[in-house]
PDB file of C-alpha atoms in Angstrom:
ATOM      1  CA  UNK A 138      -3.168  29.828   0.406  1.00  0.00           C
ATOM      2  CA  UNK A 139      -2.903  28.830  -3.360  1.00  0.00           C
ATOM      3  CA  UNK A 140      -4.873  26.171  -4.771  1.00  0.00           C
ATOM      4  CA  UNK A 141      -2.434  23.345  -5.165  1.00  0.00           C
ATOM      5  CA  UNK A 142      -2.183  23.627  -1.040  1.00  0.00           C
ATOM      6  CA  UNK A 143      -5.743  23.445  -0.527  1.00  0.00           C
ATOM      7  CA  UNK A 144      -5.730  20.210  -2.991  1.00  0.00           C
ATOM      8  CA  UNK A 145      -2.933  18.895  -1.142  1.00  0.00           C
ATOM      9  CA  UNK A 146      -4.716  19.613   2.349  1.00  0.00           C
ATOM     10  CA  UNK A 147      -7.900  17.768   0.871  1.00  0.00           C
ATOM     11  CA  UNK A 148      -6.346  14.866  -0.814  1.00  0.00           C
ATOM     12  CA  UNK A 149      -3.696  14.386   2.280  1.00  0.00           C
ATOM     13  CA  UNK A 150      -6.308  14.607   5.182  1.00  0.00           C
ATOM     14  CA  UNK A 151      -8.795  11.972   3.081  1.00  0.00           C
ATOM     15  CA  UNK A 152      -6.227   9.633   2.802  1.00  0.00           C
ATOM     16  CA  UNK A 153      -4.993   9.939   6.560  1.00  0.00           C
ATOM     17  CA  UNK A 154      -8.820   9.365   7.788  1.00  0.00           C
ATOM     18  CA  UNK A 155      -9.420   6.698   5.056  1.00  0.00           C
ATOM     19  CA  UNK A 156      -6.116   4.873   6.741  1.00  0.00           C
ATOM     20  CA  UNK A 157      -7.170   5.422   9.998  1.00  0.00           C
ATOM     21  CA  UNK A 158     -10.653   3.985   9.457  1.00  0.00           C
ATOM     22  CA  UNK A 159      -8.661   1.145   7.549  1.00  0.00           C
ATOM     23  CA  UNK A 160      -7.289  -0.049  10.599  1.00  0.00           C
ATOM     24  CA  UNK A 161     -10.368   1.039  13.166  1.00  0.00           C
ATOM     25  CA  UNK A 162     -13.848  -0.386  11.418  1.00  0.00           C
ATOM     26  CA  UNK A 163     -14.181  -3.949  12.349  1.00  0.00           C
ATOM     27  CA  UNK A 164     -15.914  -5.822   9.856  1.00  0.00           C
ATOM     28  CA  UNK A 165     -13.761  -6.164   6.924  1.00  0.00           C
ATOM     29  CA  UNK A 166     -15.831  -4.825   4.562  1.00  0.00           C
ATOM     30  CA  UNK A 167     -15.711  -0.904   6.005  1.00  0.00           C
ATOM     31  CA  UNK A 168     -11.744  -1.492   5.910  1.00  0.00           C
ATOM     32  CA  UNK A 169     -11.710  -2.322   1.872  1.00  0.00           C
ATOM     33  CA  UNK A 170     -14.159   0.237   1.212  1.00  0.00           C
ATOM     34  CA  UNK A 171     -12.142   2.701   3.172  1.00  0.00           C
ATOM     35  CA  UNK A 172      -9.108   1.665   1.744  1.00  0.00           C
ATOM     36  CA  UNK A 173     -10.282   2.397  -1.814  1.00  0.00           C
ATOM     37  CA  UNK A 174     -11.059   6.314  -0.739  1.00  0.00           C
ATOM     38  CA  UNK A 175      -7.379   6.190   0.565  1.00  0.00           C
ATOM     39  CA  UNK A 176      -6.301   5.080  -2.820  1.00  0.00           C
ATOM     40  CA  UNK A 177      -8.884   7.331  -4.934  1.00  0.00           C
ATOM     41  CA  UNK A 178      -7.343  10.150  -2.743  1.00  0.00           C
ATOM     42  CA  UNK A 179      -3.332   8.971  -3.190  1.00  0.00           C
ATOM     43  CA  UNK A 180      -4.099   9.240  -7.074  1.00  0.00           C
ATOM     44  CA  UNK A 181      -5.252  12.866  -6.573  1.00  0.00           C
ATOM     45  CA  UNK A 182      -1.907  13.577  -4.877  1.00  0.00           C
ATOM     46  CA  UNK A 183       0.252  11.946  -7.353  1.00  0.00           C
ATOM     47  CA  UNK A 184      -1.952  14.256  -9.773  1.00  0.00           C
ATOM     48  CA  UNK A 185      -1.186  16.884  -7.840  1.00  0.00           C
ATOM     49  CA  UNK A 186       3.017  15.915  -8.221  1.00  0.00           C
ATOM     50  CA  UNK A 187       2.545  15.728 -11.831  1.00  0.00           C
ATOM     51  CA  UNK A 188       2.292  12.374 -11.917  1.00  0.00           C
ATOM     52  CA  UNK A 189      -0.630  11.725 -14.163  1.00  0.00           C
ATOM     53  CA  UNK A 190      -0.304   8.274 -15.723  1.00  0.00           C
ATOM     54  CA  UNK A 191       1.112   6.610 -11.710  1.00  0.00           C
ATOM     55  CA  UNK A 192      -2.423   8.276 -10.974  1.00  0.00           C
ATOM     56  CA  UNK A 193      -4.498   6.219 -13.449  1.00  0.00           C
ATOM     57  CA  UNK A 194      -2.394   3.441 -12.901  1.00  0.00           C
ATOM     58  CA  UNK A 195      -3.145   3.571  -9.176  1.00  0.00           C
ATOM     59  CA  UNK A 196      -7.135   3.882  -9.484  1.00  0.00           C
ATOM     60  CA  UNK A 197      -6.914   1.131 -11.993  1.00  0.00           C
ATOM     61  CA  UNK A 198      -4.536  -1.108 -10.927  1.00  0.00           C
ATOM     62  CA  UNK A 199      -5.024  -0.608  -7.123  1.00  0.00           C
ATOM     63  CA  UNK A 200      -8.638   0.921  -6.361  1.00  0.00           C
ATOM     64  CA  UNK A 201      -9.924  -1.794  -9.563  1.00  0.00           C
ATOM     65  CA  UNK A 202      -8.329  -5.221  -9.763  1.00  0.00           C
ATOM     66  CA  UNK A 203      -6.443  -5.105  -5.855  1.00  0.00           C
ATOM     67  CA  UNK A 204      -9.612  -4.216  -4.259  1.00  0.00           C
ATOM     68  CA  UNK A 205     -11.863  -6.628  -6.280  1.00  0.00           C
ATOM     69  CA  UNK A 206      -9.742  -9.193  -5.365  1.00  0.00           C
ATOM     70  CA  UNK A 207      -9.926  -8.197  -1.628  1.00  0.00           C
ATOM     71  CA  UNK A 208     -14.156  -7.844  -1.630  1.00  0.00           C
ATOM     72  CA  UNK A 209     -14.030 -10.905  -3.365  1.00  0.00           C
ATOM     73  CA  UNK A 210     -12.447 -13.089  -0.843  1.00  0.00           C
ATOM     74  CA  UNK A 211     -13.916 -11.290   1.801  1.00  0.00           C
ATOM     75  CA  UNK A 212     -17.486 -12.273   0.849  1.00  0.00           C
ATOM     76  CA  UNK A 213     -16.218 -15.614  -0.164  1.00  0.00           C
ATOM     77  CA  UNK A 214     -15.397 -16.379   2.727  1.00  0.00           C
ATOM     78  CA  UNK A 215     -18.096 -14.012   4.531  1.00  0.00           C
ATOM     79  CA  UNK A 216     -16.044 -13.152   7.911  1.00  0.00           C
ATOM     80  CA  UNK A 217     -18.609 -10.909   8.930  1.00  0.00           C
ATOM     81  CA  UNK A 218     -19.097 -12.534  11.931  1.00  0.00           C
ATOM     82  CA  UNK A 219     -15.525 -13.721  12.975  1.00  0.00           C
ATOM     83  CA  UNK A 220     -13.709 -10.951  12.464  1.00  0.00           C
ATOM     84  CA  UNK A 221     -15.049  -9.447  16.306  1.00  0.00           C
ATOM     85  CA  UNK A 222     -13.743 -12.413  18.478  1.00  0.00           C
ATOM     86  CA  UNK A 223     -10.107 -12.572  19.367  1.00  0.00           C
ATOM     87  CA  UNK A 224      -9.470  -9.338  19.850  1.00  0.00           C
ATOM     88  CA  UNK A 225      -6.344  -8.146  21.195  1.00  0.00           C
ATOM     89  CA  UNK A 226      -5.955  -7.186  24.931  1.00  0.00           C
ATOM     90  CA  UNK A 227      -6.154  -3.092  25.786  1.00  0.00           C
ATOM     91  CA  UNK A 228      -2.431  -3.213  26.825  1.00  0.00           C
ATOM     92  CA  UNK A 229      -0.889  -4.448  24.378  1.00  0.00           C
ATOM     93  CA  UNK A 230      -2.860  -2.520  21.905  1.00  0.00           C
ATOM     94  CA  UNK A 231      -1.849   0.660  23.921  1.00  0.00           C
ATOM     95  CA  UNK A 232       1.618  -0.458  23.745  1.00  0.00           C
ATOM     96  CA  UNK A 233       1.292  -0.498  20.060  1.00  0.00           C
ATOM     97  CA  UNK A 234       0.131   2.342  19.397  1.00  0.00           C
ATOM     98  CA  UNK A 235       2.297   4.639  21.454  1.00  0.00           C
ATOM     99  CA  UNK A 236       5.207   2.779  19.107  1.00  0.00           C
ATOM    100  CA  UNK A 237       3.390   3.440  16.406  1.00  0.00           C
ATOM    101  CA  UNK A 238       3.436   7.277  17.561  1.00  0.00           C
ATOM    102  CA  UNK A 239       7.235   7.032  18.564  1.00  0.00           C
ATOM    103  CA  UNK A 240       7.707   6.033  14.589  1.00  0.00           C
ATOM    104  CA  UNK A 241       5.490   8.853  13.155  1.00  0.00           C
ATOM    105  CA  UNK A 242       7.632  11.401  14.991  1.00  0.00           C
ATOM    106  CA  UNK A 243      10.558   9.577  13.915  1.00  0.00           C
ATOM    107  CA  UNK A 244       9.422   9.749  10.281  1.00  0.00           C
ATOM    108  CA  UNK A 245       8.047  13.338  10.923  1.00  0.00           C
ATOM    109  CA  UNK A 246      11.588  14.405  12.248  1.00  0.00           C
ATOM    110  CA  UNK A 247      13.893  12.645   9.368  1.00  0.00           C
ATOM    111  CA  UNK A 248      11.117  14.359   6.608  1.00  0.00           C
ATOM    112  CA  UNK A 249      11.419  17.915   8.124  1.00  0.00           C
ATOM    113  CA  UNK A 250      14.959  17.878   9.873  1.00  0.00           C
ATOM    114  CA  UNK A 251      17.419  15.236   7.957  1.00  0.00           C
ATOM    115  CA  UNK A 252      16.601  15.796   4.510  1.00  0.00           C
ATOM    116  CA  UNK A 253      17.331  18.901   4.386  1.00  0.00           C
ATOM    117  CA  UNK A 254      21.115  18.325   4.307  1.00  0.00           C
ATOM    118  CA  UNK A 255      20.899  15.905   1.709  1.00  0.00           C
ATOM    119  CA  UNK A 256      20.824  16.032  -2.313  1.00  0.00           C
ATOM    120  CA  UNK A 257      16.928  15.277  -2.777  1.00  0.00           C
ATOM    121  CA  UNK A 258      16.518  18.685  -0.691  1.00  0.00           C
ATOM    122  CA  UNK A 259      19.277  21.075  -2.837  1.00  0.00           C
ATOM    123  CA  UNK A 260      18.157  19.547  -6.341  1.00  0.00           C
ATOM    124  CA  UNK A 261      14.849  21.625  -6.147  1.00  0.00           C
ATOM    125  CA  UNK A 262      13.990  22.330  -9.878  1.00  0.00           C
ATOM    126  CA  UNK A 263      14.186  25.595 -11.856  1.00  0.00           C
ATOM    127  CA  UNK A 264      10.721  24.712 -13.524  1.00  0.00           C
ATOM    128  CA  UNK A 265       7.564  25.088 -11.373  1.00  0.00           C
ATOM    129  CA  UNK A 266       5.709  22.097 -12.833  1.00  0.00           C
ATOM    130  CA  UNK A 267       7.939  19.134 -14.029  1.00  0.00           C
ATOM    131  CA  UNK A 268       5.703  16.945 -15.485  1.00  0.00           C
ATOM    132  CA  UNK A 269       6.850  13.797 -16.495  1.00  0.00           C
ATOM    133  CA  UNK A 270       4.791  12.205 -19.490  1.00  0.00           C
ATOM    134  CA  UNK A 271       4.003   8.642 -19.922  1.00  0.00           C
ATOM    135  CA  UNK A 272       7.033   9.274 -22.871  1.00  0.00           C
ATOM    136  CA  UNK A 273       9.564   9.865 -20.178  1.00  0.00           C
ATOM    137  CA  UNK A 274       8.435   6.809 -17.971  1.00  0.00           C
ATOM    138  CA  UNK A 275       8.683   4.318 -20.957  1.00  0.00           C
ATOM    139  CA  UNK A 276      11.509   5.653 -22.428  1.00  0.00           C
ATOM    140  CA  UNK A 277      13.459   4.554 -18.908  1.00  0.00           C
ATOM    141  CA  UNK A 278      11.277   1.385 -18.566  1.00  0.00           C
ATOM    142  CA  UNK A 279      12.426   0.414 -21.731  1.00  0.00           C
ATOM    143  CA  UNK A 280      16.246   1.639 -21.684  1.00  0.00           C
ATOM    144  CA  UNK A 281      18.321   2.163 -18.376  1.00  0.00           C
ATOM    145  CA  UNK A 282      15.328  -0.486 -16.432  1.00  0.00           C
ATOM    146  CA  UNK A 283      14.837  -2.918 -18.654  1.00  0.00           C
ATOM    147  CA  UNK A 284      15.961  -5.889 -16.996  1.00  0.00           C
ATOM    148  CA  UNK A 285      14.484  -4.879 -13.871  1.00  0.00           C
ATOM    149  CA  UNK A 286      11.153  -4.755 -15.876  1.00  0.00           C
ATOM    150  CA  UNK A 287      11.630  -8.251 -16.938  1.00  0.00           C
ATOM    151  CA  UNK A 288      12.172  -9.416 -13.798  1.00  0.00           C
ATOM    152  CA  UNK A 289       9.221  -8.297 -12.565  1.00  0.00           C
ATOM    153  CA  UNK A 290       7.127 -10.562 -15.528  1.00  0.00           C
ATOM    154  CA  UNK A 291       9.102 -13.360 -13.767  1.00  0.00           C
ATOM    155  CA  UNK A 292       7.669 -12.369 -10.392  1.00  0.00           C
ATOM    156  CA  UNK A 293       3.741 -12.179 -11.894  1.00  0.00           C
ATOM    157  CA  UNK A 294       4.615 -15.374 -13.662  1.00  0.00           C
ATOM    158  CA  UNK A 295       5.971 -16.904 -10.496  1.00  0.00           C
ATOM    159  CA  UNK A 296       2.415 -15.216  -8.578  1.00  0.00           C
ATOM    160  CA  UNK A 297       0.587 -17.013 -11.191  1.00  0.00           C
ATOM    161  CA  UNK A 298       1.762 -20.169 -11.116  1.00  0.00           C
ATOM    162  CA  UNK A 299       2.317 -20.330  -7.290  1.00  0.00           C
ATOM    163  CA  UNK A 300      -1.578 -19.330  -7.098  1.00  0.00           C
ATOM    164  CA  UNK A 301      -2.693 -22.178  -8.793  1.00  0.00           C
ATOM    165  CA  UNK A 302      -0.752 -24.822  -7.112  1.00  0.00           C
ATOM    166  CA  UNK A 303      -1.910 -23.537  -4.281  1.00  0.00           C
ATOM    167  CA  UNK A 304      -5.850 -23.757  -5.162  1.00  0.00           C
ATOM    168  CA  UNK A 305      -5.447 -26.654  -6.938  1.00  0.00           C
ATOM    169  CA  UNK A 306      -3.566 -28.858  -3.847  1.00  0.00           C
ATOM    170  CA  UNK A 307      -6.422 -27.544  -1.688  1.00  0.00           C
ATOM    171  CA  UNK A 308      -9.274 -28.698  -3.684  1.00  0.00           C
ATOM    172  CA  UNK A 309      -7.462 -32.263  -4.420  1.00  0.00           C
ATOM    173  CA  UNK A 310      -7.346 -32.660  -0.501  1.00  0.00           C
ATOM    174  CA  UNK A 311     -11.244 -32.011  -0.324  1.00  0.00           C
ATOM    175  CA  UNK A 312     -11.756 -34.825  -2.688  1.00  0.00           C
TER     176      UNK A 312
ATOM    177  CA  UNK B 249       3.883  22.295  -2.221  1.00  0.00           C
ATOM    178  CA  UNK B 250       7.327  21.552  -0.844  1.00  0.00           C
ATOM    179  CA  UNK B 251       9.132  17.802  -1.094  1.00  0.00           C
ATOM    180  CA  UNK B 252       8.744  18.007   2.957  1.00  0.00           C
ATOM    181  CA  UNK B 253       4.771  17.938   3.598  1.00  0.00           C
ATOM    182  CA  UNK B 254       4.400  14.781   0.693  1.00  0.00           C
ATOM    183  CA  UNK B 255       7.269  13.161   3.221  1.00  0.00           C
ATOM    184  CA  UNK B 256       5.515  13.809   5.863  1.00  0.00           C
ATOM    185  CA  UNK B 257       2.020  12.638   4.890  1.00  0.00           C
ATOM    186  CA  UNK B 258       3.962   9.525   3.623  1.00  0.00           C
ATOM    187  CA  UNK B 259       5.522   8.874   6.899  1.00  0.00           C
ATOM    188  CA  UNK B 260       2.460   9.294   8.785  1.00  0.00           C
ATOM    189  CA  UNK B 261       0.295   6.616   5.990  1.00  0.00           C
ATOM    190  CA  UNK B 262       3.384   4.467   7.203  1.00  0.00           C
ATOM    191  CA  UNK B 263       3.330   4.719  10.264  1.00  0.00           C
ATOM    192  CA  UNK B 264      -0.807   4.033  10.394  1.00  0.00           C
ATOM    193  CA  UNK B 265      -0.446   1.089   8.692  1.00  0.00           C
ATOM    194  CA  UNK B 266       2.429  -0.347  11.020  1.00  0.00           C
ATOM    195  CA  UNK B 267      -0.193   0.351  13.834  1.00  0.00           C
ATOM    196  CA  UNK B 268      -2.665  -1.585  11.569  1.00  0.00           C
ATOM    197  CA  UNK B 269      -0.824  -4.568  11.624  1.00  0.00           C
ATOM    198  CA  UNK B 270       0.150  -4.620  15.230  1.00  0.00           C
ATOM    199  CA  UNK B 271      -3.036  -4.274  16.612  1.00  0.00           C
ATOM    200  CA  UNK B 272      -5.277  -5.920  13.924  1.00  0.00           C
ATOM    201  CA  UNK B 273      -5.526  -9.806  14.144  1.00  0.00           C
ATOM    202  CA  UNK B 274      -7.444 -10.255  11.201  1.00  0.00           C
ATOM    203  CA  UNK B 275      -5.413 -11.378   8.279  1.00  0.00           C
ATOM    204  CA  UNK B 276      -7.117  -9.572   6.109  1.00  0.00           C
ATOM    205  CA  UNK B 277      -7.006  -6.280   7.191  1.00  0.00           C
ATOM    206  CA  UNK B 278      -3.357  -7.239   7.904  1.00  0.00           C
ATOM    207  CA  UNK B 279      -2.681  -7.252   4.224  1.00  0.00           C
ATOM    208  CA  UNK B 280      -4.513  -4.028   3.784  1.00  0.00           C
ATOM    209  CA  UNK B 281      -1.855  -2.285   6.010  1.00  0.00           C
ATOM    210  CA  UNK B 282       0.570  -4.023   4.324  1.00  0.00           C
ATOM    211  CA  UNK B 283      -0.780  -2.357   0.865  1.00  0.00           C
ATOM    212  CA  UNK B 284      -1.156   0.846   2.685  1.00  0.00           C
ATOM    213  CA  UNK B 285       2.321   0.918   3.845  1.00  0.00           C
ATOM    214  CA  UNK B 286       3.556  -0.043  -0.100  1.00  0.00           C
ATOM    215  CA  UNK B 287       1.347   2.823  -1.182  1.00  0.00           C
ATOM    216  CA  UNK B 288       3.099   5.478   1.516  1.00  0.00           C
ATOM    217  CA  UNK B 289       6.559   4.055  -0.202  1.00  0.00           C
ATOM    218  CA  UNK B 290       4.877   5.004  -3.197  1.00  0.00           C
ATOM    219  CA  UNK B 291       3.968   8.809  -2.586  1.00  0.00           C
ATOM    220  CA  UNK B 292       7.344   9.115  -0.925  1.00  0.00           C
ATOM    221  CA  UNK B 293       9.011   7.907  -4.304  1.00  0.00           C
ATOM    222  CA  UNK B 294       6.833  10.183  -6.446  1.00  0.00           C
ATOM    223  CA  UNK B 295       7.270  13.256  -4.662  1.00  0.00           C
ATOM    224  CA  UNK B 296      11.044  12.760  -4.564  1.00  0.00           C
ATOM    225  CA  UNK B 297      10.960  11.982  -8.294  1.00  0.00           C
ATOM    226  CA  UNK B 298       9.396  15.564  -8.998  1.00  0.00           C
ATOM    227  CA  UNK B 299      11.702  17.191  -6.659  1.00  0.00           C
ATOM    228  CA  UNK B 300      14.638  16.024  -8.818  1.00  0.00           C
ATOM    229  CA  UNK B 301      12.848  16.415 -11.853  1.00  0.00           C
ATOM    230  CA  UNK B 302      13.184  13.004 -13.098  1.00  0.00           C
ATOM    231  CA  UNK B 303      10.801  10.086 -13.756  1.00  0.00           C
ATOM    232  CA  UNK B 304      12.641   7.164 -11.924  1.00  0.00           C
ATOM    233  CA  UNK B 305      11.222   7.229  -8.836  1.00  0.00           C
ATOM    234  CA  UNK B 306       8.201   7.041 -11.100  1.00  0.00           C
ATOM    235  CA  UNK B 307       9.109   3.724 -13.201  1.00  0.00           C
ATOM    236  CA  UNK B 308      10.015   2.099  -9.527  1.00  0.00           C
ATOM    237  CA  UNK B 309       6.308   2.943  -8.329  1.00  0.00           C
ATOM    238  CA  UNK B 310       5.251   0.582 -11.246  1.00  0.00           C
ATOM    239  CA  UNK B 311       7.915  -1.867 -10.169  1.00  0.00           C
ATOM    240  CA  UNK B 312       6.263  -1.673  -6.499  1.00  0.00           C
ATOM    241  CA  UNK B 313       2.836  -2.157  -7.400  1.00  0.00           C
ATOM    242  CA  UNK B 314       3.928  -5.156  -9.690  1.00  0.00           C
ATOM    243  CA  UNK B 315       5.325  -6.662  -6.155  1.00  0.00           C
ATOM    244  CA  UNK B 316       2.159  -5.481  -4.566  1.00  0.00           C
ATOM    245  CA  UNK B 317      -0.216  -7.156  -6.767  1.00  0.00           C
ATOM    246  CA  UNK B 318       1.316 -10.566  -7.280  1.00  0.00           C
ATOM    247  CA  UNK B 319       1.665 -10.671  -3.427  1.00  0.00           C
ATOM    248  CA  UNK B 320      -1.527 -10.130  -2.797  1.00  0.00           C
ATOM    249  CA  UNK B 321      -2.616 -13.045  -5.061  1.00  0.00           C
ATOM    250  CA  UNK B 322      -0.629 -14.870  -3.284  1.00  0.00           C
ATOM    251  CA  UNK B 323      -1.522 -13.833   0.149  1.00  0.00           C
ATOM    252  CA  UNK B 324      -4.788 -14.260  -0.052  1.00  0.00           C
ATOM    253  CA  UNK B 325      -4.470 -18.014  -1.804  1.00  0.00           C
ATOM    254  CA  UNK B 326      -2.780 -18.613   1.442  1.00  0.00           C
ATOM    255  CA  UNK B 327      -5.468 -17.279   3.285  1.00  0.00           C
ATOM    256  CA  UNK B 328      -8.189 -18.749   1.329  1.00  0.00           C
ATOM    257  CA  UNK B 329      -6.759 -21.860   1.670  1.00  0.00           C
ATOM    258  CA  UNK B 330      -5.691 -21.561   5.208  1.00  0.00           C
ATOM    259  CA  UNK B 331      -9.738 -20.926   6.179  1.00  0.00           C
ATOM    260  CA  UNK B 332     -10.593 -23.684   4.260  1.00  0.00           C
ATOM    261  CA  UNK B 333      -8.556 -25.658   6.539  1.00  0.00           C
ATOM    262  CA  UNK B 334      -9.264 -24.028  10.176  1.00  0.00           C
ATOM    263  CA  UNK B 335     -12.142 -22.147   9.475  1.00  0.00           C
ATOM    264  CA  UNK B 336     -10.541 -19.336  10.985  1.00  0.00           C
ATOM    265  CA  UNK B 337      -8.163 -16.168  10.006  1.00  0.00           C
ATOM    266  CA  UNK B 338      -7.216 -15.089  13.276  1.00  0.00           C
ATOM    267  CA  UNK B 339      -3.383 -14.983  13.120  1.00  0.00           C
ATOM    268  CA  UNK B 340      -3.468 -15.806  17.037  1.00  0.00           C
ATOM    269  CA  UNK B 341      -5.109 -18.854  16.482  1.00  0.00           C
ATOM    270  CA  UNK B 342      -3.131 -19.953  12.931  1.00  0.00           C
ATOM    271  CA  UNK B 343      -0.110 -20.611  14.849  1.00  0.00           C
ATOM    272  CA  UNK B 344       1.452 -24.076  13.702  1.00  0.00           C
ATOM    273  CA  UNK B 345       2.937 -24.641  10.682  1.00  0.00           C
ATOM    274  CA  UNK B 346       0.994 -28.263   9.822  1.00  0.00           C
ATOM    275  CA  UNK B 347      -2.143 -29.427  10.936  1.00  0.00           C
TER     276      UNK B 347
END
């Protein structure tokens, strides 16, 4: 067992058991805080893929300014205490999650079985370590997706605006 | 590491947040599934981007986490506002569209 496999078995099993206590810890806090070791642990792997600059972008953008913003509604609106009421009935929930385990093997099978016949799974690379710079990524940001990229400072600017309309109707009701 | 273990890890972060969101009634924690199931779409599209040895899959990680934050910005405006109004997140009990 080589290095990058133990990596991969550390990284992947803290981000499994930082989902699963996502969606298990009741008070809302736990969840965010768990979520950010899920993230802090998806940036390993996408170090380990030799993606280095999705992996800074992902603590930064994702584990910084998505999380903030999640803590900081949480305690703004301090749910501590209504989160526990209203909680689902044990059948249903059951039902759920034995979907929910019908999908993973689904997944599980098309990752192992299907792809295999496919392009992804012949194109394996002559190089052991393809890593693709920051260089690479802008170079197609700014060339082949570059219209794409604009749309998507439409969409922020669309976030933006929509946000503020939003807070803004609310707090002219209150008055 | 082969393409297939990222896949599967990916499909399994998936699939726990799908099982986050059907069994969680807080709306909250319903859009952290949500960003847990972007971020399995993520890994998936990394790990096929080094398998072909190209960095697309790569630029459309950036494009998802653009969609990722302004919809959480949004989302939880909604929600904000949405507790202001029924002092309550429950999506059981948030169930008309006015008043």
């Amino acid at each position: 067992m080589n290095a990058e496999q133990i990596l991969f078995i550390l990284f992947g099993g803290v981000s499994l058991i930082g989902a699963i206590a996502v969606i298990s810890f009741r008070h809302p806090i736990y969840s965010a805080l768990s979520l950010i070791v899920t993230f802090f642990a998806q940036a390993g792997l996408f170090l380990l893929l030799g993606a280095h600059f999705v992996a800074a972008v992902q603590v930064i953008v994702y584990a910084g300014a998505i999380m903030v913003l999640f803590l900081f509604v949480i305690m703004l609106l301090n749910l501590g205490t209504l989160s526990a009421k209203g909680a689902m009935s044990g059948k249903l929930k059951g039902f759920a999650i034995v979907l929910g385990i019908l999908l993973a093997v689904e997944g599980v099978y098309i990752a192992t079985n299907v792809l295999n016949n496919t392009a992804i799974a012949s194109a394996q690379p002559a190089t052991e370590t393809p890593t693709t710079t920051t260089y690479d990524i802008g170079e197609l940001l700014f060339s082949k997706y570059l219209l794409p990229f604009e749309v998507t400072s439409l969409i922020l600017l669309a976030a933006l605006i929509g946000v503020i309309v939003l807070v803004k109707r609310g707090s002219e009701a209150e008055n | 590491m082969e393409l297939q273990y990222y896949l599967i890890l990916s499909a399994l972060l998936f699939t726990t947040g799908v099982i986050g969101v059907l069994i969680r009634r807080n709306a909250i924690i319903i859009f952290m599934c949500i960003e847990l199931m972007l971020n399995a779409a993520n890994l998936a599209f990394v790990a096929i981007s080094r398998s072909l040895g190209e960095a697309t899959g790569q630029v459309f990680v950036f494009f998802v986490m653009t969609v990722a934050a302004a919809e959480v910005a949004i989302g939880l405006a909604i929600i904000v506002s949405v507790f202001k109004h029924r002092q309550t997140i429950n999506v059981d009990e948030v169930n008309s569209l006015k008043g």
